[in-house]
Amino acid sequence: MKWFGLVARLLVGGVWVVAGALKLPDPSASVRAVRAYDLLPESIVPTVGHLLPVLEVVVGALLIVGLLTRGAAVVSGLLFVAFIIGISSAWARGLQIDCGCFGGGGYKEGASAEYPWEIARDTGLLLLSAFLVWRPRTMWSLDSLLFPQRVLSESTPERADA
C-alpha cells in the first residue's frame, strides 16, 4: 500500500503536468478544444480554455510533491469526471473531435475510434485520484513533512490536569 499511493500520486500528477504544459504555449488551441465539445455557454469558453491548462499544471505539481494531496486529488477526480462526460457526450452526438487532452483539439477525422481508449484512460486515472482522496498520506510527500500525524498511544494516559 505504501508504494501504491506514491505511484498513484506520481502517475496522476505527471499526467496533469504534461497535459497542462503542452497546452500552455498555445492558449487559443485550448479554447478551440473546449469550444469543440459544444457543452459550455460561449461566454465562458475562453475563460475555461485559458484557465484549464494552469489548473492542470497546479493540480499535477501538488500531487507530484504530495502537498495538499487530498484536495488536489478531489479536483483531479472532478476534472476526470468532467472529461469522461465530455468525451462520452461527443461520442453520443457523433462529433469527430480531438479530445484536446494533451493539446490540439477541434475536428479530427476518425476521432470517435479513440473515444473508448480515452474514456478508459480517464476512468483509470479517476480511480487513482479516488484512491488518493481515500488515502492521501503517501511516501515521500510534503504533507507528511509539513503536517505530521500525531499518534496517540493507548499506553500513554491522558493527563487529568490538562
Coordinates of N, CA and C in Angstrom, one line a residue:
M1 N 0.8 -1.2 0.0 CA 0.0 0.0 0.0 C 0.9 1.3 0.0
K2 N 2.0 1.2 0.7 CA 2.9 2.4 0.8 C 3.3 2.8 -0.6
W3 N 3.7 1.9 -1.4 CA 4.2 2.2 -2.7 C 3.1 2.6 -3.7
F4 N 2.0 1.9 -3.5 CA 0.9 2.2 -4.5 C 0.4 3.6 -4.4
G5 N 0.3 4.2 -3.2 CA 0.0 5.6 -3.1 C 1.0 6.6 -3.8
L6 N 2.2 6.3 -3.6 CA 3.3 7.1 -4.2 C 3.2 7.0 -5.7
V7 N 3.1 5.8 -6.2 CA 3.0 5.6 -7.7 C 1.7 6.3 -8.2
A8 N 0.6 6.1 -7.5 CA -0.6 6.8 -8.0 C -0.5 8.3 -8.0
R9 N 0.2 8.9 -7.0 CA 0.4 10.3 -6.9 C 1.3 10.8 -8.1
L10 N 2.4 10.1 -8.3 CA 3.3 10.5 -9.4 C 2.7 10.3 -10.8
L11 N 2.0 9.2 -11.0 CA 1.4 9.0 -12.3 C 0.3 10.0 -12.6
V12 N -0.7 10.2 -11.7 CA -1.7 11.2 -12.0 C -1.1 12.6 -12.1
G13 N -0.3 12.9 -11.1 CA 0.4 14.2 -11.2 C 1.1 14.5 -12.4
G14 N 1.9 13.5 -12.9 CA 2.7 13.6 -14.1 C 1.8 13.8 -15.3
V15 N 0.7 13.1 -15.4 CA -0.3 13.2 -16.5 C -0.8 14.7 -16.5
W16 N -1.2 15.2 -15.3 CA -1.7 16.6 -15.3 C -0.7 17.6 -15.7
V17 N 0.6 17.4 -15.2 CA 1.6 18.4 -15.6 C 1.9 18.4 -17.1
V18 N 2.0 17.2 -17.6 CA 2.3 17.1 -19.1 C 1.1 17.7 -19.9
A19 N -0.1 17.3 -19.5 CA -1.3 17.8 -20.3 C -1.4 19.3 -20.2
G20 N -1.2 19.9 -19.0 CA -1.3 21.3 -18.9 C -0.1 22.0 -19.6
A21 N 1.1 21.5 -19.4 CA 2.3 22.2 -20.0 C 2.2 22.2 -21.5
L22 N 1.7 21.1 -22.1 CA 1.6 21.1 -23.6 C 0.6 22.1 -24.1
K23 N -0.4 22.5 -23.3 CA -1.4 23.4 -23.7 C -1.0 24.9 -23.5
L24 N -0.2 25.1 -22.5 CA 0.2 26.5 -22.1 C 0.7 27.3 -23.3
P25 N 1.6 26.8 -24.1 CA 2.2 27.7 -25.2 C 1.1 28.1 -26.2
D26 N 0.0 27.5 -26.3 CA -1.0 27.8 -27.3 C -2.4 27.9 -26.7
P27 N -2.7 29.0 -26.0 CA -4.0 29.0 -25.3 C -5.2 29.1 -26.3
S28 N -5.0 29.6 -27.5 CA -6.1 29.6 -28.4 C -6.5 28.2 -28.8
A29 N -5.5 27.2 -28.9 CA -5.9 25.8 -29.2 C -6.7 25.2 -28.0
S30 N -6.3 25.6 -26.8 CA -7.1 25.1 -25.7 C -8.5 25.6 -25.7
V31 N -8.7 26.9 -26.1 CA -10.0 27.5 -26.2 C -10.8 26.8 -27.3
R32 N -10.1 26.5 -28.4 CA -10.8 25.7 -29.5 C -11.2 24.3 -29.1
A33 N -10.4 23.7 -28.3 CA -10.7 22.3 -27.8 C -11.9 22.4 -26.9
V34 N -12.0 23.4 -26.0 CA -13.2 23.5 -25.1 C -14.4 23.8 -26.0
R35 N -14.3 24.7 -26.9 CA -15.4 25.1 -27.8 C -15.9 23.9 -28.6
A36 N -15.0 23.0 -29.1 CA -15.4 21.9 -29.9 C -16.4 21.0 -29.3
Y37 N -16.4 20.9 -28.0 CA -17.3 20.0 -27.3 C -18.7 20.5 -27.3
D38 N -18.9 21.8 -27.5 CA -20.2 22.4 -27.6 C -21.1 22.1 -26.4
L39 N -20.5 22.2 -25.2 CA -21.2 21.9 -24.0 C -21.4 23.1 -23.1
L40 N -20.4 24.1 -23.1 CA -20.5 25.2 -22.3 C -21.0 26.5 -23.0
P41 N -21.6 27.4 -22.3 CA -22.0 28.6 -22.9 C -20.8 29.4 -23.5
E42 N -21.0 29.9 -24.7 CA -19.8 30.6 -25.3 C -19.2 31.7 -24.5
S43 N -20.0 32.3 -23.6 CA -19.4 33.4 -22.8 C -18.3 32.9 -21.8
I44 N -18.3 31.6 -21.4 CA -17.3 31.1 -20.5 C -16.2 30.3 -21.2
V45 N -16.4 29.9 -22.4 CA -15.5 29.1 -23.1 C -14.1 29.6 -23.1
P46 N -13.8 30.9 -23.4 CA -12.5 31.4 -23.4 C -11.8 31.4 -22.0
T47 N -12.6 31.7 -21.0 CA -12.1 31.6 -19.6 C -11.7 30.2 -19.2
V48 N -12.6 29.2 -19.5 CA -12.2 27.8 -19.2 C -11.0 27.4 -20.0
G49 N -11.0 27.7 -21.3 CA -9.9 27.3 -22.1 C -8.6 27.9 -21.7
H50 N -8.6 29.1 -21.1 CA -7.3 29.7 -20.7 C -6.9 29.2 -19.3
L51 N -7.9 28.9 -18.4 CA -7.6 28.5 -17.0 C -7.3 27.0 -16.9
L52 N -7.9 26.2 -17.7 CA -7.8 24.8 -17.6 C -6.3 24.3 -17.6
P53 N -5.5 24.7 -18.5 CA -4.1 24.3 -18.5 C -3.3 24.7 -17.2
V54 N -3.6 25.9 -16.7 CA -3.0 26.3 -15.5 C -3.4 25.5 -14.3
L55 N -4.7 25.2 -14.3 CA -5.3 24.3 -13.2 C -4.6 22.9 -13.3
E56 N -4.5 22.4 -14.5 CA -3.9 21.1 -14.7 C -2.5 21.0 -14.1
V57 N -1.7 22.0 -14.5 CA -0.3 22.1 -14.0 C -0.2 22.2 -12.5
V58 N -1.1 23.1 -11.9 CA -1.1 23.3 -10.5 C -1.5 22.0 -9.7
V59 N -2.5 21.3 -10.2 CA -3.0 20.1 -9.6 C -1.9 19.0 -9.7
G60 N -1.3 18.9 -10.9 CA -0.3 17.9 -11.1 C 0.9 18.2 -10.2
A61 N 1.4 19.4 -10.1 CA 2.5 19.7 -9.3 C 2.2 19.4 -7.8
L62 N 1.0 19.7 -7.3 CA 0.7 19.4 -5.9 C 0.7 17.9 -5.7
L63 N 0.2 17.2 -6.6 CA 0.2 15.7 -6.5 C 1.6 15.2 -6.5
I64 N 2.5 15.7 -7.4 CA 3.8 15.2 -7.5 C 4.6 15.4 -6.2
V65 N 4.5 16.6 -5.7 CA 5.2 16.8 -4.4 C 4.5 16.4 -3.2
G66 N 3.2 16.0 -3.4 CA 2.5 15.5 -2.2 C 2.1 16.5 -1.2
L67 N 1.7 17.7 -1.8 CA 1.2 18.8 -0.9 C -0.3 19.0 -1.1
L68 N -1.0 19.1 0.0 CA -2.5 19.2 -0.1 C -3.0 18.1 -1.0
T69 N -2.6 16.9 -0.8 CA -2.9 15.8 -1.7 C -4.3 15.5 -1.8
R70 N -5.1 15.4 -0.6 CA -6.5 15.1 -0.7 C -7.2 16.1 -1.5
G71 N -7.0 17.4 -1.3 CA -7.7 18.5 -2.1 C -7.3 18.4 -3.6
A72 N -6.0 18.2 -3.9 CA -5.6 18.1 -5.3 C -6.3 16.9 -5.9
A73 N -6.4 15.8 -5.2 CA -7.0 14.5 -5.7 C -8.5 14.7 -6.0
V74 N -9.1 15.5 -5.1 CA -10.6 15.8 -5.3 C -10.7 16.6 -6.6
V75 N -9.9 17.6 -6.8 CA -10.0 18.4 -8.0 C -9.7 17.6 -9.2
S76 N -8.7 16.7 -9.1 CA -8.3 15.8 -10.2 C -9.5 14.9 -10.5
G77 N -10.1 14.3 -9.5 CA -11.3 13.4 -9.8 C -12.4 14.2 -10.5
L78 N -12.7 15.4 -10.0 CA -13.8 16.2 -10.6 C -13.4 16.5 -12.1
L79 N -12.2 16.8 -12.4 CA -11.8 17.1 -13.8 C -11.9 15.8 -14.6
F80 N -11.5 14.7 -14.1 CA -11.7 13.4 -14.9 C -13.1 13.1 -15.1
V81 N -14.0 13.3 -14.1 CA -15.4 13.1 -14.4 C -15.9 14.0 -15.5
A82 N -15.5 15.3 -15.4 CA -16.0 16.2 -16.5 C -15.5 15.8 -17.8
F83 N -14.2 15.3 -17.9 CA -13.7 14.9 -19.2 C -14.3 13.6 -19.7
I84 N -14.6 12.7 -18.8 CA -15.3 11.5 -19.2 C -16.7 11.8 -19.8
I85 N -17.4 12.7 -19.1 CA -18.7 13.2 -19.6 C -18.6 13.9 -20.9
G86 N -17.6 14.7 -21.0 CA -17.4 15.5 -22.3 C -17.1 14.5 -23.5
I87 N -16.2 13.6 -23.3 CA -15.9 12.7 -24.4 C -17.1 11.8 -24.7
S88 N -17.8 11.3 -23.6 CA -18.9 10.5 -23.9 C -20.0 11.2 -24.6
S89 N -20.2 12.5 -24.3 CA -21.2 13.3 -24.9 C -20.8 13.5 -26.4
A90 N -19.5 13.8 -26.7 CA -19.1 14.0 -28.1 C -19.3 12.7 -28.9
W91 N -19.0 11.5 -28.2 CA -19.2 10.2 -28.9 C -20.7 10.0 -29.2
A92 N -21.6 10.3 -28.2 CA -23.0 10.1 -28.3 C -23.6 11.0 -29.4
R93 N -23.0 12.2 -29.6 CA -23.6 13.1 -30.5 C -22.9 13.0 -31.9
G94 N -22.0 12.0 -32.0 CA -21.4 11.7 -33.3 C -20.3 12.8 -33.7
L95 N -19.8 13.5 -32.7 CA -18.8 14.5 -33.0 C -17.4 13.8 -33.3
Q96 N -16.7 14.3 -34.2 CA -15.4 13.8 -34.6 C -14.3 14.9 -34.1
I97 N -14.0 14.9 -32.8 CA -13.1 15.9 -32.3 C -12.0 15.3 -31.6
D98 N -10.8 15.9 -31.6 CA -9.7 15.5 -30.8 C -10.1 15.9 -29.4
C99 N -9.8 15.0 -28.4 CA -10.2 15.3 -27.0 C -9.5 16.6 -26.5
G100 N -8.4 17.0 -27.1 CA -7.7 18.2 -26.6 C -7.0 17.9 -25.2
C101 N -6.9 16.6 -24.9 CA -6.3 16.3 -23.6 C -4.8 16.7 -23.4
F102 N -4.1 16.6 -24.5 CA -2.7 16.9 -24.5 C -2.3 17.9 -25.6
G103 N -3.2 18.9 -25.7 CA -3.1 19.9 -26.7 C -3.9 19.6 -27.9
G104 N -3.9 20.5 -28.9 CA -4.7 20.3 -30.1 C -6.2 20.5 -29.7
G105 N -7.1 19.8 -30.4 CA -8.5 20.0 -30.2 C -9.1 20.4 -31.5
G106 N -10.4 20.3 -31.6 CA -11.2 20.6 -32.8 C -11.4 19.4 -33.6
Y107 N -11.9 19.6 -34.8 CA -12.3 18.5 -35.7 C -11.1 17.6 -36.0
K108 N -11.3 16.3 -36.0 CA -10.3 15.3 -36.3 C -11.0 14.1 -36.9
E109 N -10.6 13.8 -38.2 CA -11.2 12.7 -38.9 C -11.0 11.4 -38.1
G110 N -12.1 10.6 -37.9 CA -12.0 9.3 -37.2 C -11.7 9.4 -35.7
A111 N -11.9 10.5 -35.1 CA -11.6 10.7 -33.7 C -12.5 9.8 -32.8
S112 N -13.7 9.4 -33.2 CA -14.5 8.6 -32.4 C -13.9 7.2 -32.1
A113 N -13.0 6.7 -33.0 CA -12.3 5.5 -32.7 C -11.4 5.5 -31.5
E114 N -11.0 6.7 -31.1 CA -10.1 6.9 -30.0 C -10.9 7.1 -28.7
Y115 N -12.2 7.4 -28.8 CA -13.0 7.7 -27.6 C -13.0 6.6 -26.5
P116 N -13.2 5.3 -26.9 CA -13.2 4.3 -25.9 C -11.9 4.2 -25.1
W117 N -10.7 4.4 -25.8 CA -9.4 4.4 -25.1 C -9.3 5.6 -24.2
E118 N -9.8 6.8 -24.7 CA -9.7 8.0 -23.9 C -10.5 7.9 -22.6
I119 N -11.7 7.3 -22.7 CA -12.6 7.1 -21.6 C -12.0 6.1 -20.6
A120 N -11.4 5.0 -21.1 CA -10.8 4.0 -20.3 C -9.6 4.6 -19.5
R121 N -8.8 5.4 -20.2 CA -7.6 6.1 -19.6 C -8.1 7.0 -18.5
D122 N -9.1 7.8 -18.8 CA -9.5 8.8 -17.8 C -10.2 8.1 -16.6
T123 N -10.9 7.0 -16.9 CA -11.5 6.2 -15.8 C -10.4 5.6 -14.9
G124 N -9.4 5.1 -15.4 CA -8.3 4.6 -14.6 C -7.7 5.7 -13.8
L125 N -7.4 6.9 -14.4 CA -6.9 8.0 -13.6 C -7.8 8.5 -12.6
L126 N -9.1 8.4 -12.9 CA -10.2 8.8 -11.9 C -10.1 7.9 -10.7
L127 N -10.0 6.6 -10.9 CA -9.9 5.6 -9.8 C -8.6 5.9 -9.0
L128 N -7.5 6.2 -9.6 CA -6.3 6.5 -8.9 C -6.5 7.8 -8.0
S129 N -7.2 8.8 -8.6 CA -7.5 10.0 -7.9 C -8.4 9.7 -6.7
A130 N -9.4 8.8 -6.9 CA -10.3 8.5 -5.8 C -9.5 7.8 -4.7
F131 N -8.5 6.9 -5.0 CA -7.7 6.3 -4.0 C -6.9 7.3 -3.2
L132 N -6.4 8.4 -3.9 CA -5.7 9.4 -3.2 C -6.6 10.3 -2.3
V133 N -7.8 10.4 -2.6 CA -8.8 11.1 -1.8 C -9.0 10.2 -0.5
W134 N -9.1 8.9 -0.7 CA -9.3 8.0 0.4 C -8.0 7.9 1.3
R135 N -6.9 7.7 0.7 CA -5.6 7.5 1.3 C -4.6 8.6 0.9
P136 N -4.7 9.8 1.3 CA -3.8 10.9 0.8 C -2.4 10.8 1.4
R137 N -2.2 10.1 2.5 CA -0.9 10.0 3.1 C -0.1 9.0 2.3
T138 N 1.0 9.5 1.6 CA 1.8 8.6 0.8 C 3.3 8.8 1.2
M139 N 4.1 7.9 0.7 CA 5.5 8.0 1.0 C 6.1 9.3 0.3
W140 N 7.1 9.8 0.8 CA 7.9 10.9 0.2 C 7.0 12.1 -0.2
S141 N 6.1 12.5 0.7 CA 5.2 13.6 0.4 C 5.5 14.8 1.3
L142 N 5.3 16.0 0.8 CA 5.4 17.2 1.7 C 4.3 17.2 2.8
D143 N 3.2 16.6 2.5 CA 2.1 16.6 3.5 C 2.7 15.9 4.8
S144 N 3.4 14.8 4.6 CA 4.0 14.1 5.7 C 5.0 14.9 6.5
L145 N 5.7 15.7 5.8 CA 6.7 16.6 6.5 C 6.1 17.8 7.2
L146 N 5.2 18.4 6.5 CA 4.6 19.7 7.0 C 3.5 19.5 8.0
F147 N 2.7 18.3 7.8 CA 1.6 18.1 8.6 C 1.7 16.7 9.2
P148 N 2.7 16.5 10.1 CA 2.8 15.1 10.7 C 1.6 14.7 11.5
Q149 N 1.3 13.4 11.3 CA 0.1 12.9 12.1 C 0.6 12.6 13.5
R150 N -0.3 13.0 14.4 CA 0.0 12.8 15.8 C -0.6 11.4 16.2
V151 N 0.2 10.5 16.7 CA -0.3 9.2 17.0 C -0.4 9.2 18.5
L152 N -1.6 8.8 19.0 CA -1.9 8.7 20.4 C -1.7 7.2 20.8
S153 N -0.9 7.0 21.7 CA -0.6 5.6 22.2 C -1.6 5.2 23.2
E154 N -2.1 4.0 23.2 CA -3.0 3.5 24.2 C -2.3 3.4 25.6
S155 N -1.0 3.2 25.6 CA -0.3 3.1 26.9 C 0.0 4.5 27.5
T156 N -0.2 5.5 26.8 CA 0.1 6.9 27.3 C -1.2 7.4 27.9
P157 N -1.3 7.5 29.2 CA -2.6 8.1 29.8 C -2.7 9.5 29.5
E158 N -4.0 9.9 29.4 CA -4.3 11.4 29.2 C -4.1 12.0 30.5
R159 N -3.5 13.2 30.5 CA -3.3 14.0 31.8 C -4.6 14.5 32.2
A160 N -5.0 14.3 33.5 CA -6.2 14.8 34.0 C -6.2 16.3 34.2
D161 N -5.0 16.9 34.4 CA -4.9 18.3 34.7 C -4.8 19.1 33.4
A162 N -4.7 18.5 32.3 CA -4.5 19.2 31.0 C -5.8 19.9 30.5

